[in-house]
Coordinates of C-alpha atoms in Angstrom, one line a residue:
Chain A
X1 CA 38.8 -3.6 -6.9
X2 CA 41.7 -4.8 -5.0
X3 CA 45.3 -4.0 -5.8
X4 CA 48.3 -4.5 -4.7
X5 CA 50.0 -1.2 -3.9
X6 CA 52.0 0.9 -2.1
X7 CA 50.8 3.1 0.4
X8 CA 51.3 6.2 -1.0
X9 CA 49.8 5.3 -4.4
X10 CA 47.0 3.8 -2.7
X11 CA 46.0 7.4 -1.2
X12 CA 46.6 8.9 -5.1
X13 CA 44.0 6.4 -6.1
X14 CA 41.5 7.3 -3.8
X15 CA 42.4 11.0 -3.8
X16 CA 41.8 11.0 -7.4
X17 CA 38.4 9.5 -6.8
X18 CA 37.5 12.3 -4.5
X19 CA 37.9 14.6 -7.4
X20 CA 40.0 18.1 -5.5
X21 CA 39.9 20.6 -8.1
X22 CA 43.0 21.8 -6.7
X23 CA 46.4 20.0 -5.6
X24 CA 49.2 22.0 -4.3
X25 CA 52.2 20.5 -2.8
X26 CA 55.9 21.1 -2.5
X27 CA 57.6 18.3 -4.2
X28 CA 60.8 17.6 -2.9
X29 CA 62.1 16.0 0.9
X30 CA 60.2 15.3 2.8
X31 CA 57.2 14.3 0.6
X32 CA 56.1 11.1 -0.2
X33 CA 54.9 9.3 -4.1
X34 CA 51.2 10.7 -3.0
X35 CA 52.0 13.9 -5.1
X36 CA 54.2 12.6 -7.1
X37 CA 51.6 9.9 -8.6
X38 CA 48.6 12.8 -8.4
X39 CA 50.7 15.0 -10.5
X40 CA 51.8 12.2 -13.2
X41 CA 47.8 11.7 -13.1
X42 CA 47.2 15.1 -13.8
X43 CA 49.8 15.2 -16.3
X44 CA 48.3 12.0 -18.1
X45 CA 44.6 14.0 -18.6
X46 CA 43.1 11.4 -15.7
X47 CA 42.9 13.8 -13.4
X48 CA 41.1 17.0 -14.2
X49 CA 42.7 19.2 -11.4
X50 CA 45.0 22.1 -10.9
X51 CA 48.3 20.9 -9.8
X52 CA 50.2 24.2 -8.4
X53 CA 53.4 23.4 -7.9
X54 CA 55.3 25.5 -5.1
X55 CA 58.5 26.7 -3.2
X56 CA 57.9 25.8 0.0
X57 CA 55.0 23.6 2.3
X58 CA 53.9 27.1 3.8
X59 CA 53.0 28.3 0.2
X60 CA 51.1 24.5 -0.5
X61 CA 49.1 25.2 2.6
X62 CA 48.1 28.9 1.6
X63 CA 47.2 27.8 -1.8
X64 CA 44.9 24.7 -0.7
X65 CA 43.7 27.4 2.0
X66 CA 42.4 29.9 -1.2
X67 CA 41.6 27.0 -2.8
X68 CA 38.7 25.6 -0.4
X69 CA 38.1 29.5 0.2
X70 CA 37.2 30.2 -3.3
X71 CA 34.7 26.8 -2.9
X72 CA 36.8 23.9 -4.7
X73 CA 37.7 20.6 -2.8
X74 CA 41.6 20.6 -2.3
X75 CA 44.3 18.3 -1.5
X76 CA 48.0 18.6 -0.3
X77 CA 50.1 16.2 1.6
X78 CA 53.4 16.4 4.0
X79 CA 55.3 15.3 6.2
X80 CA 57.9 16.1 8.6
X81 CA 59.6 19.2 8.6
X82 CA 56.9 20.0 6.0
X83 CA 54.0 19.6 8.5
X84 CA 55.8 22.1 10.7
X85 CA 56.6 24.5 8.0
X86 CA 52.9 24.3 7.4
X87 CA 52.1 25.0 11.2
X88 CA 50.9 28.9 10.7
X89 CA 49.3 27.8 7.8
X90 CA 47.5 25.4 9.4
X91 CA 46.2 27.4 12.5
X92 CA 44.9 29.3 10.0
X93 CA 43.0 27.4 7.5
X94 CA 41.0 26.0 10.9
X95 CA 40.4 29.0 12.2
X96 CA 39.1 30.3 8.7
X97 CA 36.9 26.8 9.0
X98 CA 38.0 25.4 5.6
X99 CA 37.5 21.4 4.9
X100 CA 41.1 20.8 3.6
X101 CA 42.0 18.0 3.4
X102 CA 45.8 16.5 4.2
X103 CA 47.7 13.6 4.5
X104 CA 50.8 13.6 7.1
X105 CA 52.9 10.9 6.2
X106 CA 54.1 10.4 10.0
X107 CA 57.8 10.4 10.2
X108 CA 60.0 12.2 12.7
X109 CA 61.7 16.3 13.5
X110 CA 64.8 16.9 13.2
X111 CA 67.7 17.9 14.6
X112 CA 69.5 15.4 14.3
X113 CA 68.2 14.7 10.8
X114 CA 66.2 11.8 10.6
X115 CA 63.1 10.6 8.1
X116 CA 62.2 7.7 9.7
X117 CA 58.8 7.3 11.5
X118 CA 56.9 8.3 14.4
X119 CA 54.2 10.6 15.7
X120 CA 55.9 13.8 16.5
X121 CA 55.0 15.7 13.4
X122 CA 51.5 15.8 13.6
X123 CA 51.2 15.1 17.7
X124 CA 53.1 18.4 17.8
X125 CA 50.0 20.2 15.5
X126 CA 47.3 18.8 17.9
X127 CA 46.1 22.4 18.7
X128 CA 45.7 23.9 15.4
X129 CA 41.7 22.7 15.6
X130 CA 42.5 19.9 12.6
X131 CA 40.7 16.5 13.3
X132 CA 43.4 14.3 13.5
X133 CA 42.7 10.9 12.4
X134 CA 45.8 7.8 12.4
X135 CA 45.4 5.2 10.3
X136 CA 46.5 1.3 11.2
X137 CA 47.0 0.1 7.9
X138 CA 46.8 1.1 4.2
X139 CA 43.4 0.0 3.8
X140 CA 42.1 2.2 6.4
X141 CA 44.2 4.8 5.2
X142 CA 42.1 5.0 2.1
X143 CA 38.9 4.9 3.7
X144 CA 39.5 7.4 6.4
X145 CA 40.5 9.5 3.1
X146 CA 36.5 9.5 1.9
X147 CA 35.6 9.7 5.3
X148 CA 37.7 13.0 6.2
X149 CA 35.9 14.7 2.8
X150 CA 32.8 13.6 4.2
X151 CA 33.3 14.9 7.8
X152 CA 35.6 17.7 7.0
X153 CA 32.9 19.3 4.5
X154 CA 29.9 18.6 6.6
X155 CA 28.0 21.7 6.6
X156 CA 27.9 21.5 10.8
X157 CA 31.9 21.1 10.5
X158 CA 33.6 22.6 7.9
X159 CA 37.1 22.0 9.7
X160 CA 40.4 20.8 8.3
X161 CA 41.2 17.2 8.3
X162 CA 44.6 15.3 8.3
X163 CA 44.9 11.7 7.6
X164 CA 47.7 10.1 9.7
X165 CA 49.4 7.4 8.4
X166 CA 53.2 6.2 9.3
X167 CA 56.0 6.9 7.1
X168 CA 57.5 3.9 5.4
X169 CA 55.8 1.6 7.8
X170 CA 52.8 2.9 5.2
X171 CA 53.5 5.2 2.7
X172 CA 56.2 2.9 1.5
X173 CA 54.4 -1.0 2.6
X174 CA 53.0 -2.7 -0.3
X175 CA 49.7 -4.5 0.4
X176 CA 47.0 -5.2 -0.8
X177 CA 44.3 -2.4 -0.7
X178 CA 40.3 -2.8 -2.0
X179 CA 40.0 0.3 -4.0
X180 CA 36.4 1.7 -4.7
X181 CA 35.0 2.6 -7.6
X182 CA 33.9 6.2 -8.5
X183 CA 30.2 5.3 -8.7
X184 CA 30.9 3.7 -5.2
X185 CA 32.6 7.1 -4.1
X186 CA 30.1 9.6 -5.9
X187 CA 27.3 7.8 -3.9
X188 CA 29.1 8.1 -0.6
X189 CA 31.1 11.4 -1.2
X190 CA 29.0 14.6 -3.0
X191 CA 30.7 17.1 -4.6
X192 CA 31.8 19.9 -2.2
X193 CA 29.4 22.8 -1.8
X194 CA 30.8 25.0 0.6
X195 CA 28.5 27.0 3.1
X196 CA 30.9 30.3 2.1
X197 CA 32.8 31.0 -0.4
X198 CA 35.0 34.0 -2.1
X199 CA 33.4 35.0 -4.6
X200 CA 33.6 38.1 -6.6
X201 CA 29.6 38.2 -7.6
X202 CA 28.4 37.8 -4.4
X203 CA 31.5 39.5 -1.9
X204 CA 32.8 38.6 1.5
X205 CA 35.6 39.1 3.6
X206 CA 36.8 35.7 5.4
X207 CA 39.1 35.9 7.9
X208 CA 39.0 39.8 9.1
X209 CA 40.8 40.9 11.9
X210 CA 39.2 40.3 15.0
X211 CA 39.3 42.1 18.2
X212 CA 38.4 41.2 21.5
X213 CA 35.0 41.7 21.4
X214 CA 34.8 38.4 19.2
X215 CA 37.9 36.9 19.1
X216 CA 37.5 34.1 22.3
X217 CA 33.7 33.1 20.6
X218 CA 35.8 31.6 17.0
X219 CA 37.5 29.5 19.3
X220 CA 34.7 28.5 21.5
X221 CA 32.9 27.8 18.0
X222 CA 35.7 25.6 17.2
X223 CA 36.2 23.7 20.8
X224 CA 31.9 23.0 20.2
X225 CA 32.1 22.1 16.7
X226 CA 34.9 19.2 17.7
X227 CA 32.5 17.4 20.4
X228 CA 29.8 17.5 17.6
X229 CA 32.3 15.8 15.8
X230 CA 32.5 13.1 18.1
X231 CA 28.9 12.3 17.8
X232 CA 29.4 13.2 13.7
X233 CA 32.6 10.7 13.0
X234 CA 30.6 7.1 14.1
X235 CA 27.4 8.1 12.1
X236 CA 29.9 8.8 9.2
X237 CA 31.7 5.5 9.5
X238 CA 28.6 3.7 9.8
X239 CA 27.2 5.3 6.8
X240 CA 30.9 4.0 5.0
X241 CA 30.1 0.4 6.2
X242 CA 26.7 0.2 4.2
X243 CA 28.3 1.0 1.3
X244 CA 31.9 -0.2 1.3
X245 CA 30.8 -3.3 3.7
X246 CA 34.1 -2.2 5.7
X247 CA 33.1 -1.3 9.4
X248 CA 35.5 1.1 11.3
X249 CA 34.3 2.8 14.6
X250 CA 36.1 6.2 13.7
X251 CA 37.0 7.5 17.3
X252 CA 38.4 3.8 18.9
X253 CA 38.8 0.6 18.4
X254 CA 39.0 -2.1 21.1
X255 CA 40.7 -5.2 20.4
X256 CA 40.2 -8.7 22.9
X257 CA 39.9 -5.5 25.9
X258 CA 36.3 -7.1 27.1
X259 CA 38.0 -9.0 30.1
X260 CA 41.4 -7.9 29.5
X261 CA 43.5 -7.2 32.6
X262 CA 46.4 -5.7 30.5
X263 CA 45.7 -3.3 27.9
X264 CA 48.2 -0.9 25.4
X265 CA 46.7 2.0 23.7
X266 CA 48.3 2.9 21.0
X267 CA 48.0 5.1 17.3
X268 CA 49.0 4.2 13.8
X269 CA 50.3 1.2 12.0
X270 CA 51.5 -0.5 15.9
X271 CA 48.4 -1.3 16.3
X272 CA 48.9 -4.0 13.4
X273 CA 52.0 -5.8 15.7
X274 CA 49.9 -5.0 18.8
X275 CA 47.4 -7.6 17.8
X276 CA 49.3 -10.1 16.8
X277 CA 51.0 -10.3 20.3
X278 CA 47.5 -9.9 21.9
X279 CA 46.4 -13.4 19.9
X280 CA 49.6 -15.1 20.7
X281 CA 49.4 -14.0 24.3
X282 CA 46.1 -14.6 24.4
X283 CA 46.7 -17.9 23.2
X284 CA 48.5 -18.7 26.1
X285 CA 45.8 -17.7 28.3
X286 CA 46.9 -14.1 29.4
X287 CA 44.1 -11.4 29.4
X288 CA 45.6 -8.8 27.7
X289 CA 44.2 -6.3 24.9
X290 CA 44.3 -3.3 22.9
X291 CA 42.7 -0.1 22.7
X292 CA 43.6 1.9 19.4
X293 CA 43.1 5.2 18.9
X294 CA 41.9 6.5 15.6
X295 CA 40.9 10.0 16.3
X296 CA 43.5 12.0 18.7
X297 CA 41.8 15.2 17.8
X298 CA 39.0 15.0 18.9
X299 CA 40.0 13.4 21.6
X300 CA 37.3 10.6 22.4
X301 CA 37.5 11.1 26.1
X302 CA 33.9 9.1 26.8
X303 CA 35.2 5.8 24.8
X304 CA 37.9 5.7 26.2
X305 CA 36.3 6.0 29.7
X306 CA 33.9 2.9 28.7
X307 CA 36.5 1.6 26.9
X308 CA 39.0 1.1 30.1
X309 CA 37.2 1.9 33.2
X310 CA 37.2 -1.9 34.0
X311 CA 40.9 -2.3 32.7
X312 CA 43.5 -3.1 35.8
X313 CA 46.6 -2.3 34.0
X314 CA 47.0 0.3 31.2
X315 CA 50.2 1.1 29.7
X316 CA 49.7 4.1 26.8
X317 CA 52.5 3.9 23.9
X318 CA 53.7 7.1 22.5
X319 CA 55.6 8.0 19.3
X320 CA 56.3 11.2 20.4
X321 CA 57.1 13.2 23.5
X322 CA 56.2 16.6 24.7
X323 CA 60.1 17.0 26.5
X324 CA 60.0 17.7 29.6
X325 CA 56.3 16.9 30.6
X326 CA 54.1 13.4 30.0
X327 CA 53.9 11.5 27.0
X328 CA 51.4 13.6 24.8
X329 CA 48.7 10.6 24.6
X330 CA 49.3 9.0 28.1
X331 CA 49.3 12.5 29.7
X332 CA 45.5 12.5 28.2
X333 CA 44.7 9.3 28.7
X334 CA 45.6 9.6 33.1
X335 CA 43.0 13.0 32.6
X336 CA 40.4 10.9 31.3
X337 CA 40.1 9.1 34.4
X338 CA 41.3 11.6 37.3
X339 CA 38.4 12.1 39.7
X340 CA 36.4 9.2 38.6
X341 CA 35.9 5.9 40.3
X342 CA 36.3 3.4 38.0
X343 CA 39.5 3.8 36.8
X344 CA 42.7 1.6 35.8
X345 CA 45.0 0.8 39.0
X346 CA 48.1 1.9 37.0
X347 CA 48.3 4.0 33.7
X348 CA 51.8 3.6 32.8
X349 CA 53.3 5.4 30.0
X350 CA 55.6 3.8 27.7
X351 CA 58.0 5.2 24.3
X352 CA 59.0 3.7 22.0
X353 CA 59.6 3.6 17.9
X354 CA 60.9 7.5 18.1
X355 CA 63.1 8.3 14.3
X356 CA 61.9 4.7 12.9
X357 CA 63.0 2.4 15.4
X358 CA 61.1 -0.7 15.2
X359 CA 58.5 -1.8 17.3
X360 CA 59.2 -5.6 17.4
X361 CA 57.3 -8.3 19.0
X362 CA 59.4 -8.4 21.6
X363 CA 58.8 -4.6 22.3
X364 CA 55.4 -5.1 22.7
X365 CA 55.7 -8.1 24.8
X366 CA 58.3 -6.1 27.5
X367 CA 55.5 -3.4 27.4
X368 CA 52.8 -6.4 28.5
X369 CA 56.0 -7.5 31.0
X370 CA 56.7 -4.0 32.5
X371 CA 52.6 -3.4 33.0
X372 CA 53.0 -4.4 36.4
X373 CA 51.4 -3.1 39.7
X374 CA 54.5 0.0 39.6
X375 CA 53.5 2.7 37.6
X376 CA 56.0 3.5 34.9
X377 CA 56.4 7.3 33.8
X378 CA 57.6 8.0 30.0
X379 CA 59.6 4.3 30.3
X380 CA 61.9 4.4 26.9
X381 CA 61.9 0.3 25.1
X382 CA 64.5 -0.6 23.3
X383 CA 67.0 2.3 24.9
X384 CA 70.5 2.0 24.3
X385 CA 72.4 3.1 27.7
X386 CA 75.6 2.4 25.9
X387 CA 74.9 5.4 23.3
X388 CA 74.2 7.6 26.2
X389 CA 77.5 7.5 27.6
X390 CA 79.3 10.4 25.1
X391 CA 81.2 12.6 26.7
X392 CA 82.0 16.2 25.5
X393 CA 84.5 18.9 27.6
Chain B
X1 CA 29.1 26.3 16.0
X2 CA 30.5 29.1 14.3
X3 CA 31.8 32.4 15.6
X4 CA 32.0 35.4 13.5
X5 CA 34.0 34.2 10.7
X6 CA 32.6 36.0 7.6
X7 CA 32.0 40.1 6.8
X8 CA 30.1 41.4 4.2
X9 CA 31.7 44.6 2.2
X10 CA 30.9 48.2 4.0
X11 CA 32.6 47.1 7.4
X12 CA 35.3 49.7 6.7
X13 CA 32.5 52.4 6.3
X14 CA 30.0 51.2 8.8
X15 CA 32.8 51.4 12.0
X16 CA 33.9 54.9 12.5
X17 CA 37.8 54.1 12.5
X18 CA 38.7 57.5 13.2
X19 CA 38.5 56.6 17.1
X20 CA 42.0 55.1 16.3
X21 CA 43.4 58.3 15.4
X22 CA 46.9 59.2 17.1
X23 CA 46.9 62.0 19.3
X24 CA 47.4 64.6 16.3
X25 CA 44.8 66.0 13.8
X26 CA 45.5 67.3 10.7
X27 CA 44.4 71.0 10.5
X28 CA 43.7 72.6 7.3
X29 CA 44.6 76.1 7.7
X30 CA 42.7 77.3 4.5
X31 CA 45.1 80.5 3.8
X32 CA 47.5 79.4 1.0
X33 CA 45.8 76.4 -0.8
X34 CA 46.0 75.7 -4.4
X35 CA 43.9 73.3 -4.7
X36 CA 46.9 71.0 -5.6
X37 CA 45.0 67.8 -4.1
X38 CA 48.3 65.8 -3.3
X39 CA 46.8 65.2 0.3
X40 CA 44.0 63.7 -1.3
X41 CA 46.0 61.2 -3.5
X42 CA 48.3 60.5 -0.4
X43 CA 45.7 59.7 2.0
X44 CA 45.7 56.0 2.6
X45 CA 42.0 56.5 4.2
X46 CA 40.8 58.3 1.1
X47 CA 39.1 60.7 3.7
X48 CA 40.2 64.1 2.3
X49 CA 37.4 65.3 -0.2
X50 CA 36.9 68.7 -2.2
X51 CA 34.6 71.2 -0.5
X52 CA 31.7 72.8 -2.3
X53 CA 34.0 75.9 -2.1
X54 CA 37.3 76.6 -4.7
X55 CA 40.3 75.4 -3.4
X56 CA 38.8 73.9 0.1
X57 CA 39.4 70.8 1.0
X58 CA 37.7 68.5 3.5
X59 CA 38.7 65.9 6.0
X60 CA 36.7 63.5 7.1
X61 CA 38.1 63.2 11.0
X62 CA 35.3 59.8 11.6
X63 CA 38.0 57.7 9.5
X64 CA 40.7 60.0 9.3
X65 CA 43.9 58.2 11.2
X66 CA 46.4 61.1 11.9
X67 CA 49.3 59.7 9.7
X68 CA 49.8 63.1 8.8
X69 CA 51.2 62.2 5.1
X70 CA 48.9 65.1 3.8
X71 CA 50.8 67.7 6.0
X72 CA 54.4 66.2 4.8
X73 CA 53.0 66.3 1.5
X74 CA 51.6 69.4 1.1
X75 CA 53.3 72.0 -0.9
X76 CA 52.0 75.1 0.9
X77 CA 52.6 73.8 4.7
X78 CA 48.8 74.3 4.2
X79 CA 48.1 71.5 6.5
X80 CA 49.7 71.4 10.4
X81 CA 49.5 68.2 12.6
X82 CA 47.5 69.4 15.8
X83 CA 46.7 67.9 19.3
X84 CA 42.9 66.5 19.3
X85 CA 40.7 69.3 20.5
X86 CA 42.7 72.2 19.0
X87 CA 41.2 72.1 15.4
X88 CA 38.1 74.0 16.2
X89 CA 40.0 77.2 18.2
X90 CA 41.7 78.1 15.2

């Protein structure tokens, strides 16, 4: 049925149709309504899970971590500092192969303080093994919900999965959002039956130490299981579409890039603004295009080959920065595409929306303006030279 | 793809973790034992077990780890921390 509803409601919804038996989160800054309406739902009897409340996002991790290791279908979401709090956590539950599942609310790391959006939370957990999936806009935040469960507890996966979606710019947007019903859900989504599980009948020992011997084949295992995945995600999404009739590609999503000359790739709710100055430019007859990413782990190398090999001009925009080096997504997108020989002429890499700045029109149009035949490296929009001119002696 | 992830119960017992041992041995010297059995409660490897004899007691040097807490223990200074190889040239 369609509502109209904030973001973060919109996940509690579908959440609560997914049916975790346990919900663990740490409820104050930075969290988002997501936990807050699963535990009023819990708290009003329509929700028959265990909310454990806790002191801290490390703890919320560990318990969704016994959680899924005892065989129950969990649930916790973060953000922020939260996300990095988390980070041990979260190298863990991958490596221990657990299908949690979790919900970064994208917003920026301190210092200085700020709780505004972009990617740096979860860009900065991109080697933990968690599939990484950013949603554009609300409605495909709920779906990609059902659709990490699904992937996330595939017998061949069991991995972690966390839904991206941008602070505010989601979480906190009201729109309108076509919610499923449960017999909908229950016929896409079967209850979780784990491949392994603590149990005290039947005993195991998950997560032992591990010494050399053995140690470099878990990873391997992992690095393996995530290019299955890639094969995995599109026959998931296309097992969505015929029931929800909504069709999502689950690794990329081109956008007017057929003959496009110019083309921005981009994650998360950008993509939404991206279009819209695609059609208007397009409208004036300029080729350009889009090429959105919805899974950064793994990272779809292959479609995005196909997807720009014949592009001209690229220019990659990143909401987060790995200081010092390339832009985390356009440093991966130039790899894609050394040594072969259809390639881009320029890949230029561009940041911009860093601690919730917004990413207007206009900053999307100087990004088309700037993809010229000179190669820009990590080119900041919207900069203010006059703020950069503090002196301190 | 999964690596070795899980272990089944008996791992502890199946590898013989007394190739970890530090370079000293608990010797029993078997003179002035009372049969006490602190060393037994103290050992974190539960490897010292009663002999078939009175008052002997038994280590088990496949699991045993060479903490020595059953010499500090032991009311007698029945037990002396050795260098590996000495414990049979008494």
């Amino acid at each position: 049925m369609k509502q109209f509803l904030e973001g973060s409601f919109a996940v509690a919804e579908i959440v609560k149709l997914c049916k975790p038996g346990v919900i663990s989160a740490y409820p104050i800054t930075p969290q988002t309504h997501i936990v807050e309406e699963l535990a009023q739902m819990v708290a009003d009897g329509e929700l028959d899970s265990q909310f454990v409340n806790v002191e801290s996002e490390h703890s919320a991790a560990s318990v969704v971590l016994g959680a899924v290791a005892t065989g129950v279908r969990a649930y916790t979401a973060t953000s922020s500092q939260g996300l990095l709090y988390m980070g041990e956590v979260l190298f863990n539950i991958a490596g221990l192969r657990l299908p949690v599942i979790l919900t970064c609310a994208n917003r920026a790391i301190s210092a200085p303080i700020n709780i505004w959006n972009d990617h740096q939370d979860s860009v900065s957990m991109r080697d933990t093994g968690w599939i990484q999936l950013f949603a554009e806009d609300n409605q495909e935040v709920v779906d990609l919900h059902l659709i990490a469960y699904k992937l996330g507890e595939d017998k061949s996966m069991m991995l972690p999965v966390m839904v991206c979606m941008d602070g505010f710019i989601l979480t906190h947007g009201i729109e309108t959002v076509d919610i499923p019903t449960q017999e909908e859900v229950n016929k896409f989504l079967p209850p979780y039956s784990p491949l392994y599980k603590l149990d005290p009948a039947n005993p195991l020992t998950l997560g032992p130490l591990v010494d050399p011997e053995a140690y470099m084949e878990t990873r391997y295992a992992i690095q393996e299981t995530l290019k299955d995945a890639l094969k995995l995600i599109p026959q998931i999404t296309a097992d969505f579409a015929k029931i929800f009739g909504r069709h999502y590609n689950g690794l990329v999503e081109g956008y007017r890039i057929k003959d496009a000359e110019r083309v921005i790739v981009a994650m998360g709710s950008v993509c939404g603004t991206i279009k819209d100055v695609v059609d208007e430019l397009r409208a004036k007859g300029k080729k350009v295009g889009l090429l959105k990413i919805t899974s950064y782990r793994p990272f779809p190398q292959q479609e995005i080959y196909e997807a720009l090999k014949n592009v001209a001009k690229v220019g990659v925009l990143d909401r987060a920065l790995s200081l010092g080096s390339y832009a985390p997504l356009a440093g991966e997108i130039k790899a894609v595409f050394f040594g072969k020989k259809k390639k881009p002429q320029i890949i230029s890499s561009f940041i911009a929306g860093l601690g919730g700045r917004d990413i207007t029109k206009n900053s999307i149009k100087e990004i088309f303006r700037l993809l010229t035949a000179k190669e820009k490296a990590c080119e900041f929009i919207d900069l203010k030279p006059e703020l950069l001119k503090e002196k301190y002696e | 793809m999964f690596g070795p992830l899980i272990v089944k119960p008996g791992s502890s017992r199946k590898n013989k973790t007394g190739s970890w041992r530090t370079e000293l041995t608990p010797k029993f010297l078997k003179k002035n034992c009372t049969g006490c059995k602190l060393c037994m409660s103290v050992c974190p490897e539960g490897c010292i077990t009663e002999g078939s004899e009175k008052n002997q007691l038994i280590c088990d040097y496949e699991y045993c780890k060479g903490c020595g807490a059953c010499a500090l223990v032991c009311p007698k200074g029945e037990i002396s921390m050795v260098k590996e190889g000495e414990k049979e040239n008494k």
